[in-house]
Amino acid sequence: MSKKQHDADLMAFADGELDEKQSRELEDALARDSGARAKVDAIGELGDLLRGHLELGADAVPSKKFDALWREIDKGIEREGVAEPAKAAAVPTEAGGFMRKVGRWFDRYRGHVLTGAVSAGAVAALALLLRNPTPEMRDQQAGSGGGSNKIEPTLVKDTHEPAEIESLDTPDGTGTVFNLEDEDGTTTVIWVTPDDTVEGI
Amino acid sequence: MRSRLRLAALACCALAALTTPAFAGDADCDYVEITATNAKDAKDASIDPELKAVEKKLKKAPFTAWNTFKKLSSGTLTLTANKPDTLKLKQGSSTVMLRGRNPKKVELTVTMDNADGKRILDAKPVVKAGDWLLLVGTNAKDDGHILGLTCR
């Protein structure tokens, strides 16, 4: 066995990492070798020292930090303890001012207001999504020819909001829809031309 | 927590009420019945002074096909939802029914019958409150019969 391997075995023995058989063999060897015995003892002492130091360090650092932390918490509690009665005492004297009341109410119910606002926003978005599209302009013409002429509305984009013709029936005639724009707004015209112009209205 | 939910519900209801059109209520409408003809002499062309409300519109094409406009009748009516009203016209007859409304728009059903009682028009317009709707009919002589309607 090399010297390095031997030292490694000694360290493993000192740390209790060898199995039973290996430990027994090494113990027999240590009984015969006083130098190796001294090495094992030294390794053990060194390990104890190191562990002790680390434990002490671990105990020391948090306790300092915790002391400071607790002091801060105590101070905070004391400050709030002083401020709350002062605020409570100040409320009745600050009775005046609608905006101040509103501000206080808002401070108190901020969470409620935010919940309400978010809900309202959601409803508004839903309402906008579900709303029927507003037609900007419709320009329709019923087909000519005999019988009843029904036309379907068509959407045409425009900046104004002309009337929307949901249905138009012009029996025995032609119906034309158009819009006139002026400063008064939009005028929607439904123009009926009879197919047989023998008689109108 | 409960009060927060109540407030949220209240806000939702208020907003829903604001965003949902209220299809209820009456509509006040004005109507005017006009006859449109062509005077042979341009000097005789005129627009009845009582047609001030629609005069600008009658000066625009295609109404420029005529040069003389006279008021035949006019009136005011208050429409109640789903209840047809009959307009007393000098030529033929007309019915107007309010189908629904919101603050901005009025949904109508309008019919027009000619002097012989024959239905010439049945329309369902949705008109912006205050805007005019002109229903125009022509006869064999190309004379025009115009019914102007505005509701708010």
Coordinates of N, CA, C and O in Angstrom, one line a residue, chain B:
Chain B
M1 N -64.5 40.9 2.7 CA -64.5 40.2 1.4 C -65.9 40.3 0.8 O -66.0 40.5 -0.4
R2 N -66.9 40.1 1.6 CA -68.3 40.1 1.1 C -68.6 41.5 0.6 O -69.2 41.7 -0.5
S3 N -68.2 42.6 1.3 CA -68.5 43.9 0.8 C -67.7 44.2 -0.5 O -68.2 44.9 -1.3
R4 N -66.6 43.6 -0.6 CA -65.8 43.8 -1.8 C -66.5 43.2 -3.0 O -66.6 43.8 -4.1
L5 N -67.1 42.0 -2.8 CA -67.9 41.3 -3.8 C -69.1 42.1 -4.2 O -69.5 42.3 -5.3
R6 N -69.7 42.7 -3.1 CA -70.9 43.5 -3.4 C -70.6 44.7 -4.2 O -71.3 45.0 -5.2
L7 N -69.5 45.4 -3.9 CA -69.1 46.5 -4.6 C -68.8 46.2 -6.1 O -69.2 46.9 -7.0
A8 N -68.1 45.1 -6.3 CA -67.8 44.6 -7.6 C -69.1 44.3 -8.4 O -69.2 44.7 -9.6
A9 N -70.0 43.7 -7.8 CA -71.3 43.4 -8.4 C -72.0 44.6 -8.8 O -72.6 44.7 -9.9
L10 N -72.0 45.6 -7.9 CA -72.7 46.9 -8.1 C -72.1 47.6 -9.3 O -72.8 48.1 -10.2
A11 N -70.7 47.6 -9.3 CA -70.0 48.2 -10.4 C -70.4 47.6 -11.8 O -70.6 48.2 -12.8
C12 N -70.4 46.2 -11.7 CA -70.7 45.5 -13.0 C -72.1 45.8 -13.5 O -72.3 46.1 -14.6
C13 N -73.1 45.9 -12.5 CA -74.5 46.2 -12.9 C -74.6 47.6 -13.5 O -75.2 47.8 -14.5
A14 N -73.9 48.5 -12.8 CA -74.0 49.9 -13.3 C -73.4 50.0 -14.7 O -74.0 50.7 -15.6
L15 N -72.3 49.4 -14.9 CA -71.6 49.5 -16.2 C -72.4 48.8 -17.2 O -72.6 49.2 -18.4
A16 N -73.0 47.6 -16.9 CA -73.8 46.9 -17.8 C -75.0 47.7 -18.2 O -75.4 47.8 -19.4
A17 N -75.6 48.4 -17.2 CA -76.7 49.3 -17.5 C -76.3 50.4 -18.4 O -77.1 50.8 -19.3
L18 N -75.1 50.9 -18.3 CA -74.7 52.1 -19.1 C -74.3 51.6 -20.5 O -74.6 52.4 -21.5
T19 N -73.8 50.4 -20.6 CA -73.4 50.0 -22.0 C -74.5 49.3 -22.7 O -74.3 49.1 -23.9
T20 N -75.5 48.8 -22.1 CA -76.6 48.1 -22.8 C -77.6 49.1 -23.2 O -78.1 49.8 -22.3
P21 N -78.0 49.2 -24.4 CA -79.0 50.1 -24.8 C -80.4 49.8 -24.2 O -80.7 48.7 -24.1
A22 N -81.0 50.8 -23.7 CA -82.3 50.6 -23.1 C -83.4 50.7 -24.2 O -83.7 51.8 -24.6
F23 N -83.8 49.6 -24.7 CA -84.8 49.6 -25.7 C -86.2 49.7 -25.2 O -87.0 48.8 -25.1
A24 N -86.5 50.9 -24.6 CA -87.8 51.1 -24.1 C -88.0 52.6 -24.1 O -87.1 53.4 -24.4
G25 N -89.2 53.0 -23.9 CA -89.5 54.4 -23.9 C -90.2 54.9 -25.1 O -90.3 54.1 -26.1
D26 N -90.6 56.1 -25.1 CA -91.3 56.7 -26.3 C -90.3 57.5 -27.2 O -89.2 57.6 -26.9
A27 N -90.9 57.9 -28.3 CA -90.1 58.7 -29.2 C -91.0 59.8 -29.7 O -92.2 59.6 -30.1
D28 N -90.5 61.1 -29.7 CA -91.3 62.2 -30.2 C -90.9 62.4 -31.6 O -89.7 62.6 -31.9
C29 N -91.8 62.4 -32.5 CA -91.5 62.5 -34.0 C -92.3 63.7 -34.6 O -93.4 64.0 -34.2
D30 N -91.6 64.3 -35.6 CA -92.2 65.3 -36.4 C -92.3 64.8 -37.8 O -91.3 64.1 -38.2
Y31 N -93.3 65.0 -38.5 CA -93.4 64.6 -39.9 C -93.9 65.7 -40.8 O -94.6 66.6 -40.3
V32 N -93.5 65.6 -42.0 CA -94.0 66.6 -43.0 C -94.2 65.9 -44.3 O -93.4 65.1 -44.8
E33 N -95.3 66.2 -44.9 CA -95.7 65.6 -46.2 C -95.5 66.7 -47.3 O -96.0 67.8 -47.2
I34 N -94.8 66.3 -48.3 CA -94.4 67.3 -49.3 C -94.8 66.8 -50.7 O -94.6 65.6 -51.0
T35 N -95.2 67.7 -51.5 CA -95.4 67.4 -52.9 C -94.3 68.1 -53.7 O -94.0 69.3 -53.5
A36 N -93.7 67.4 -54.7 CA -92.6 67.9 -55.5 C -93.0 67.9 -56.9 O -93.4 66.9 -57.5
T37 N -92.9 69.0 -57.5 CA -93.3 69.2 -59.0 C -92.3 70.0 -59.7 O -91.4 70.6 -59.1
N38 N -92.4 70.0 -61.0 CA -91.6 70.9 -61.8 C -92.4 72.0 -62.4 O -93.3 71.8 -63.3
A39 N -92.1 73.2 -62.0 CA -92.7 74.4 -62.7 C -92.1 74.6 -64.0 O -90.8 74.6 -64.1
K40 N -92.9 74.8 -65.0 CA -92.3 75.0 -66.4 C -91.5 76.2 -66.4 O -90.4 76.3 -67.1
D41 N -92.0 77.3 -65.8 CA -91.3 78.5 -65.8 C -90.4 78.5 -64.5 O -90.9 78.4 -63.4
A42 N -89.1 78.8 -64.7 CA -88.2 78.8 -63.5 C -88.6 79.8 -62.5 O -88.3 79.7 -61.3
K43 N -89.3 80.8 -63.0 CA -89.7 81.9 -62.1 C -90.7 81.4 -61.0 O -90.8 81.9 -59.9
D44 N -91.4 80.4 -61.4 CA -92.4 79.8 -60.5 C -91.8 78.8 -59.5 O -92.6 78.3 -58.7
A45 N -90.6 78.5 -59.7 CA -89.9 77.5 -58.8 C -89.9 78.1 -57.4 O -89.6 79.2 -57.2
S46 N -90.2 77.2 -56.4 CA -90.2 77.7 -55.1 C -90.2 76.6 -54.1 O -90.5 75.4 -54.4
I47 N -89.7 76.9 -52.9 CA -89.8 75.9 -51.8 C -90.7 76.6 -50.7 O -90.4 77.7 -50.3
D48 N -91.7 75.9 -50.3 CA -92.6 76.4 -49.3 C -91.8 76.9 -48.1 O -91.0 76.1 -47.6
P49 N -92.1 78.1 -47.6 CA -91.4 78.6 -46.4 C -91.6 77.7 -45.2 O -90.7 77.7 -44.3
E50 N -92.6 76.9 -45.2 CA -92.9 76.0 -44.1 C -92.0 74.8 -44.1 O -92.1 73.9 -43.2
L51 N -91.2 74.7 -45.1 CA -90.3 73.5 -45.3 C -88.9 73.8 -44.9 O -88.0 73.2 -45.3
K52 N -88.8 74.9 -44.0 CA -87.4 75.3 -43.6 C -86.6 74.2 -43.1 O -85.4 74.1 -43.4
A53 N -87.2 73.3 -42.3 CA -86.4 72.2 -41.7 C -85.7 71.3 -42.7 O -84.7 70.7 -42.4
V54 N -86.3 71.2 -43.8 CA -85.8 70.2 -44.8 C -85.3 70.9 -46.1 O -85.0 70.3 -47.1
E55 N -85.4 72.2 -46.1 CA -85.1 73.0 -47.3 C -83.7 72.7 -47.9 O -83.6 72.5 -49.1
K56 N -82.7 72.7 -47.1 CA -81.4 72.4 -47.5 C -81.3 71.0 -48.3 O -80.6 70.9 -49.3
K57 N -82.0 70.1 -47.7 CA -81.9 68.8 -48.3 C -82.6 68.7 -49.7 O -82.2 68.0 -50.6
L58 N -83.7 69.5 -49.8 CA -84.5 69.5 -51.0 C -83.7 70.2 -52.2 O -84.1 70.1 -53.3
K59 N -82.7 71.0 -51.8 CA -81.9 71.7 -52.8 C -80.7 70.8 -53.4 O -80.0 71.2 -54.2
K60 N -80.6 69.6 -52.8 CA -79.6 68.7 -53.2 C -80.1 67.7 -54.2 O -81.3 67.3 -54.1
A61 N -79.2 67.1 -55.0 CA -79.6 66.0 -55.9 C -79.9 64.8 -55.0 O -79.3 64.6 -54.0
P62 N -80.8 64.0 -55.4 CA -81.6 64.0 -56.7 C -82.9 64.9 -56.6 O -83.7 64.8 -57.5
F63 N -83.1 65.6 -55.5 CA -84.3 66.4 -55.3 C -84.3 67.6 -56.3 O -85.3 68.2 -56.6
T64 N -83.1 67.8 -56.9 CA -83.0 68.9 -57.9 C -83.8 68.6 -59.1 O -83.9 69.4 -60.0
A65 N -84.2 67.3 -59.2 CA -85.1 67.0 -60.4 C -86.4 67.8 -60.4 O -87.1 67.9 -61.4
W66 N -86.7 68.3 -59.2 CA -87.9 69.1 -59.1 C -87.5 70.5 -58.6 O -86.4 70.7 -58.0
N67 N -88.3 71.4 -58.9 CA -88.0 72.8 -58.5 C -89.1 73.5 -57.6 O -88.9 74.6 -57.2
T68 N -90.1 72.7 -57.4 CA -91.2 73.3 -56.6 C -91.6 72.3 -55.5 O -91.9 71.1 -55.8
F69 N -91.6 72.7 -54.3 CA -91.9 71.9 -53.2 C -93.0 72.6 -52.3 O -92.8 73.7 -51.9
K70 N -94.0 71.9 -52.1 CA -95.1 72.4 -51.2 C -95.4 71.5 -50.1 O -95.5 70.3 -50.3
K71 N -95.7 72.1 -49.0 CA -96.1 71.3 -47.8 C -97.5 70.9 -48.0 O -98.4 71.7 -48.2
L72 N -97.8 69.6 -47.8 CA -99.2 69.1 -47.9 C -99.8 69.0 -46.5 O -100.9 69.4 -46.2
S73 N -99.0 68.5 -45.6 CA -99.4 68.3 -44.2 C -98.2 68.2 -43.3 O -97.1 67.9 -43.8
S74 N -98.4 68.3 -42.0 CA -97.3 68.1 -41.1 C -97.9 67.8 -39.7 O -99.1 68.1 -39.5
G75 N -97.1 67.3 -38.8 CA -97.7 67.1 -37.5 C -96.6 66.5 -36.6 O -95.4 66.3 -37.0
T76 N -97.0 66.3 -35.4 CA -96.1 65.8 -34.4 C -96.8 64.6 -33.7 O -98.1 64.6 -33.6
L77 N -96.1 63.6 -33.4 CA -96.7 62.4 -32.7 C -95.7 61.8 -31.7 O -94.5 61.9 -31.9
T78 N -96.3 61.3 -30.7 CA -95.4 60.6 -29.7 C -95.6 59.1 -29.9 O -96.8 58.6 -29.8
L79 N -94.6 58.4 -30.3 CA -94.7 57.0 -30.5 C -94.5 56.2 -29.3 O -93.6 56.5 -28.5
T80 N -95.3 55.2 -29.1 CA -95.1 54.2 -28.0 C -94.6 52.9 -28.6 O -95.1 52.5 -29.7
A81 N -93.8 52.3 -27.9 CA -93.1 51.1 -28.5 C -94.2 50.0 -28.9 O -95.2 49.8 -28.2
N82 N -94.0 49.5 -30.1 CA -94.8 48.4 -30.7 C -96.2 48.8 -30.9 O -97.1 47.9 -31.0
K83 N -96.5 50.1 -31.0 CA -97.9 50.6 -31.2 C -97.9 51.4 -32.5 O -97.4 52.5 -32.5
P84 N -98.4 50.9 -33.6 CA -98.3 51.7 -34.9 C -99.2 52.9 -34.8 O -100.3 52.9 -34.3
D85 N -98.7 54.0 -35.3 CA -99.5 55.2 -35.4 C -99.7 55.5 -36.9 O -98.8 55.4 -37.7
T86 N -100.9 56.0 -37.2 CA -101.2 56.3 -38.6 C -101.1 57.8 -38.8 O -101.6 58.6 -38.0
L87 N -100.3 58.2 -39.9 CA -100.1 59.6 -40.2 C -101.3 60.0 -41.1 O -101.6 59.3 -42.1
K88 N -101.9 61.1 -40.8 CA -102.9 61.6 -41.7 C -102.3 62.4 -42.8 O -101.9 63.6 -42.7
L89 N -102.2 61.8 -44.0 CA -101.6 62.4 -45.1 C -102.7 62.9 -46.1 O -103.8 62.3 -46.1
K90 N -102.3 63.8 -46.9 CA -103.2 64.3 -48.0 C -103.2 63.3 -49.1 O -104.3 63.2 -49.8
Q91 N -102.1 62.7 -49.4 CA -102.1 61.7 -50.4 C -101.7 60.4 -49.8 O -100.6 60.2 -49.3
G92 N -102.6 59.4 -49.9 CA -102.3 58.1 -49.4 C -102.2 58.1 -47.8 O -102.8 59.0 -47.2
S93 N -101.5 57.1 -47.3 CA -101.4 57.1 -45.9 C -100.1 56.4 -45.5 O -99.4 55.8 -46.3
S94 N -99.8 56.6 -44.2 CA -98.6 56.0 -43.7 C -98.7 55.6 -42.2 O -99.5 56.2 -41.5
T95 N -98.0 54.5 -41.9 CA -98.0 54.2 -40.5 C -96.5 54.1 -40.0 O -95.6 53.8 -40.8
V96 N -96.4 54.5 -38.7 CA -95.0 54.5 -38.1 C -95.1 53.8 -36.8 O -96.1 54.0 -36.0
M97 N -94.2 52.9 -36.6 CA -94.2 52.1 -35.3 C -92.8 52.2 -34.7 O -91.8 52.0 -35.4
L98 N -92.8 52.4 -33.4 CA -91.5 52.4 -32.7 C -91.2 51.0 -32.3 O -92.0 50.4 -31.5
R99 N -90.1 50.5 -32.8 CA -89.7 49.1 -32.4 C -88.8 49.1 -31.2 O -88.8 48.2 -30.4
G100 N -88.1 50.2 -31.0 CA -87.2 50.2 -29.9 C -86.4 51.5 -30.0 O -86.4 52.2 -31.0
R101 N -85.6 51.8 -29.0 CA -84.8 53.0 -29.0 C -83.7 53.0 -27.9 O -83.9 52.2 -27.0
N102 N -82.7 53.7 -28.2 CA -81.8 54.0 -27.1 C -81.5 55.5 -27.2 O -82.1 56.2 -28.1
P103 N -80.7 56.1 -26.3 CA -80.6 57.6 -26.4 C -80.1 58.1 -27.7 O -80.4 59.2 -28.1
K104 N -79.4 57.3 -28.5 CA -78.9 57.8 -29.8 C -79.7 57.4 -31.0 O -79.7 58.1 -32.0
K105 N -80.3 56.3 -30.9 CA -81.0 55.8 -32.1 C -82.4 55.4 -31.9 O -82.8 54.9 -30.8
V106 N -83.2 55.5 -33.0 CA -84.6 55.1 -32.9 C -84.9 54.0 -33.9 O -84.6 54.2 -35.1
E107 N -85.5 52.9 -33.5 CA -85.8 51.9 -34.5 C -87.3 52.0 -34.8 O -88.1 51.9 -34.0
L108 N -87.5 52.1 -36.1 CA -88.9 52.3 -36.6 C -89.3 51.2 -37.6 O -88.4 50.5 -38.2
T109 N -90.6 51.1 -37.8 CA -91.1 50.4 -38.9 C -92.0 51.4 -39.6 O -92.9 52.0 -39.0
V110 N -91.8 51.6 -40.9 CA -92.6 52.6 -41.6 C -93.2 52.0 -42.8 O -92.6 51.2 -43.5
T111 N -94.5 52.3 -43.0 CA -95.1 51.8 -44.2 C -95.7 53.0 -44.9 O -96.1 54.0 -44.3
M112 N -95.9 52.9 -46.2 CA -96.5 53.9 -47.0 C -97.4 53.3 -48.0 O -97.1 52.3 -48.7
D113 N -98.6 53.8 -48.1 CA -99.6 53.3 -49.1 C -99.9 54.5 -50.0 O -100.0 55.6 -49.6
N114 N -100.2 54.2 -51.3 CA -100.5 55.3 -52.2 C -102.0 55.6 -52.1 O -102.7 55.1 -51.3
A115 N -102.4 56.6 -52.9 CA -103.7 57.1 -52.8 C -104.8 56.0 -53.1 O -105.9 56.1 -52.6
D116 N -104.3 55.0 -53.8 CA -105.2 53.8 -54.1 C -105.2 52.8 -53.0 O -105.9 51.8 -53.1
G117 N -104.5 53.1 -52.0 CA -104.4 52.1 -50.8 C -103.4 51.0 -51.1 O -103.4 50.0 -50.3
K118 N -102.6 51.1 -52.1 CA -101.7 50.1 -52.4 C -100.4 50.3 -51.7 O -99.8 51.4 -51.7
R119 N -99.9 49.3 -51.0 CA -98.6 49.4 -50.2 C -97.5 49.6 -51.2 O -97.2 48.8 -52.1
I120 N -96.7 50.7 -51.0 CA -95.6 50.9 -51.9 C -94.2 50.8 -51.1 O -93.2 50.6 -51.7
L121 N -94.3 50.8 -49.8 CA -93.1 50.8 -49.0 C -93.4 50.2 -47.6 O -94.4 50.5 -47.0
D122 N -92.4 49.3 -47.2 CA -92.5 48.7 -45.9 C -91.0 48.6 -45.4 O -90.3 47.8 -46.0
A123 N -90.6 49.5 -44.6 CA -89.1 49.6 -44.2 C -88.9 49.5 -42.7 O -89.8 49.9 -41.9
K124 N -87.8 49.0 -42.3 CA -87.4 49.0 -40.9 C -86.1 49.8 -40.7 O -85.0 49.2 -40.7
P125 N -86.2 51.1 -40.7 CA -85.0 51.9 -40.5 C -84.6 52.1 -39.0 O -85.5 52.0 -38.1
V126 N -83.3 52.2 -38.8 CA -82.8 52.6 -37.5 C -82.2 53.9 -37.7 O -81.1 54.1 -38.3
V127 N -82.8 55.0 -37.2 CA -82.4 56.3 -37.5 C -81.7 57.0 -36.3 O -82.2 56.8 -35.1
K128 N -80.7 57.7 -36.5 CA -80.1 58.5 -35.4 C -81.0 59.5 -34.9 O -81.7 60.2 -35.8
A129 N -81.2 59.6 -33.7 CA -82.2 60.6 -33.1 C -81.9 62.0 -33.6 O -80.8 62.5 -33.5
G130 N -82.9 62.6 -34.1 CA -82.8 64.0 -34.6 C -82.5 64.0 -36.1 O -82.7 65.1 -36.7
D131 N -82.1 62.9 -36.7 CA -81.8 63.0 -38.2 C -83.1 62.8 -38.9 O -84.1 62.2 -38.4
W132 N -83.1 63.2 -40.2 CA -84.3 63.1 -41.0 C -84.3 61.9 -41.8 O -83.2 61.4 -42.3
L133 N -85.4 61.3 -42.0 CA -85.6 60.2 -42.9 C -86.6 60.7 -44.0 O -87.7 61.1 -43.6
L134 N -86.3 60.6 -45.2 CA -87.2 61.1 -46.3 C -87.6 59.9 -47.1 O -86.8 59.2 -47.7
L135 N -88.9 59.7 -47.2 CA -89.5 58.6 -48.0 C -90.0 59.2 -49.3 O -90.9 60.1 -49.2
V136 N -89.6 58.8 -50.4 CA -89.9 59.5 -51.6 C -90.6 58.5 -52.6 O -90.1 57.4 -52.8
G137 N -91.8 59.0 -53.1 CA -92.4 58.2 -54.1 C -92.6 59.0 -55.3 O -92.7 60.3 -55.2
T138 N -92.7 58.4 -56.5 CA -92.9 59.2 -57.7 C -94.1 58.6 -58.4 O -94.5 57.4 -58.2
N139 N -94.7 59.4 -59.3 CA -95.9 58.9 -60.0 C -95.6 58.9 -61.5 O -94.5 59.3 -61.9
A140 N -96.6 58.6 -62.3 CA -96.4 58.6 -63.7 C -96.0 59.9 -64.3 O -95.2 59.9 -65.3
K141 N -96.4 61.0 -63.7 CA -96.0 62.3 -64.2 C -94.7 62.8 -63.7 O -94.3 63.9 -63.9
D142 N -94.0 61.8 -63.0 CA -92.7 62.1 -62.3 C -92.8 63.2 -61.2 O -91.8 63.8 -60.8
D143 N -94.0 63.4 -60.8 CA -94.2 64.2 -59.6 C -93.7 63.4 -58.4 O -93.9 62.2 -58.3
G144 N -93.3 64.2 -57.4 CA -92.8 63.5 -56.2 C -93.7 63.6 -55.0 O -94.4 64.7 -54.9
H145 N -93.7 62.6 -54.2 CA -94.5 62.7 -52.9 C -93.5 62.3 -51.8 O -93.0 61.2 -51.8
I146 N -93.2 63.3 -51.0 CA -92.2 63.0 -50.0 C -92.7 63.1 -48.6 O -93.5 64.0 -48.2
L147 N -92.3 62.1 -47.8 CA -92.7 62.1 -46.4 C -91.4 62.2 -45.6 O -90.6 61.3 -45.6
G148 N -91.3 63.3 -44.9 CA -90.1 63.5 -44.0 C -90.4 63.2 -42.6 O -91.5 63.5 -42.1
L149 N -89.5 62.5 -41.9 CA -89.8 62.0 -40.6 C -88.5 62.2 -39.7 O -87.4 61.8 -40.2
T150 N -88.7 62.8 -38.6 CA -87.5 62.9 -37.7 C -88.0 62.6 -36.3 O -89.1 63.0 -35.8
C151 N -87.3 61.7 -35.6 CA -87.7 61.3 -34.2 C -86.5 61.6 -33.2 O -85.4 61.4 -33.6
R152 N -86.9 61.8 -32.0 CA -85.9 61.9 -31.0 C -86.4 61.5 -29.6 O -87.6 61.4 -29.5

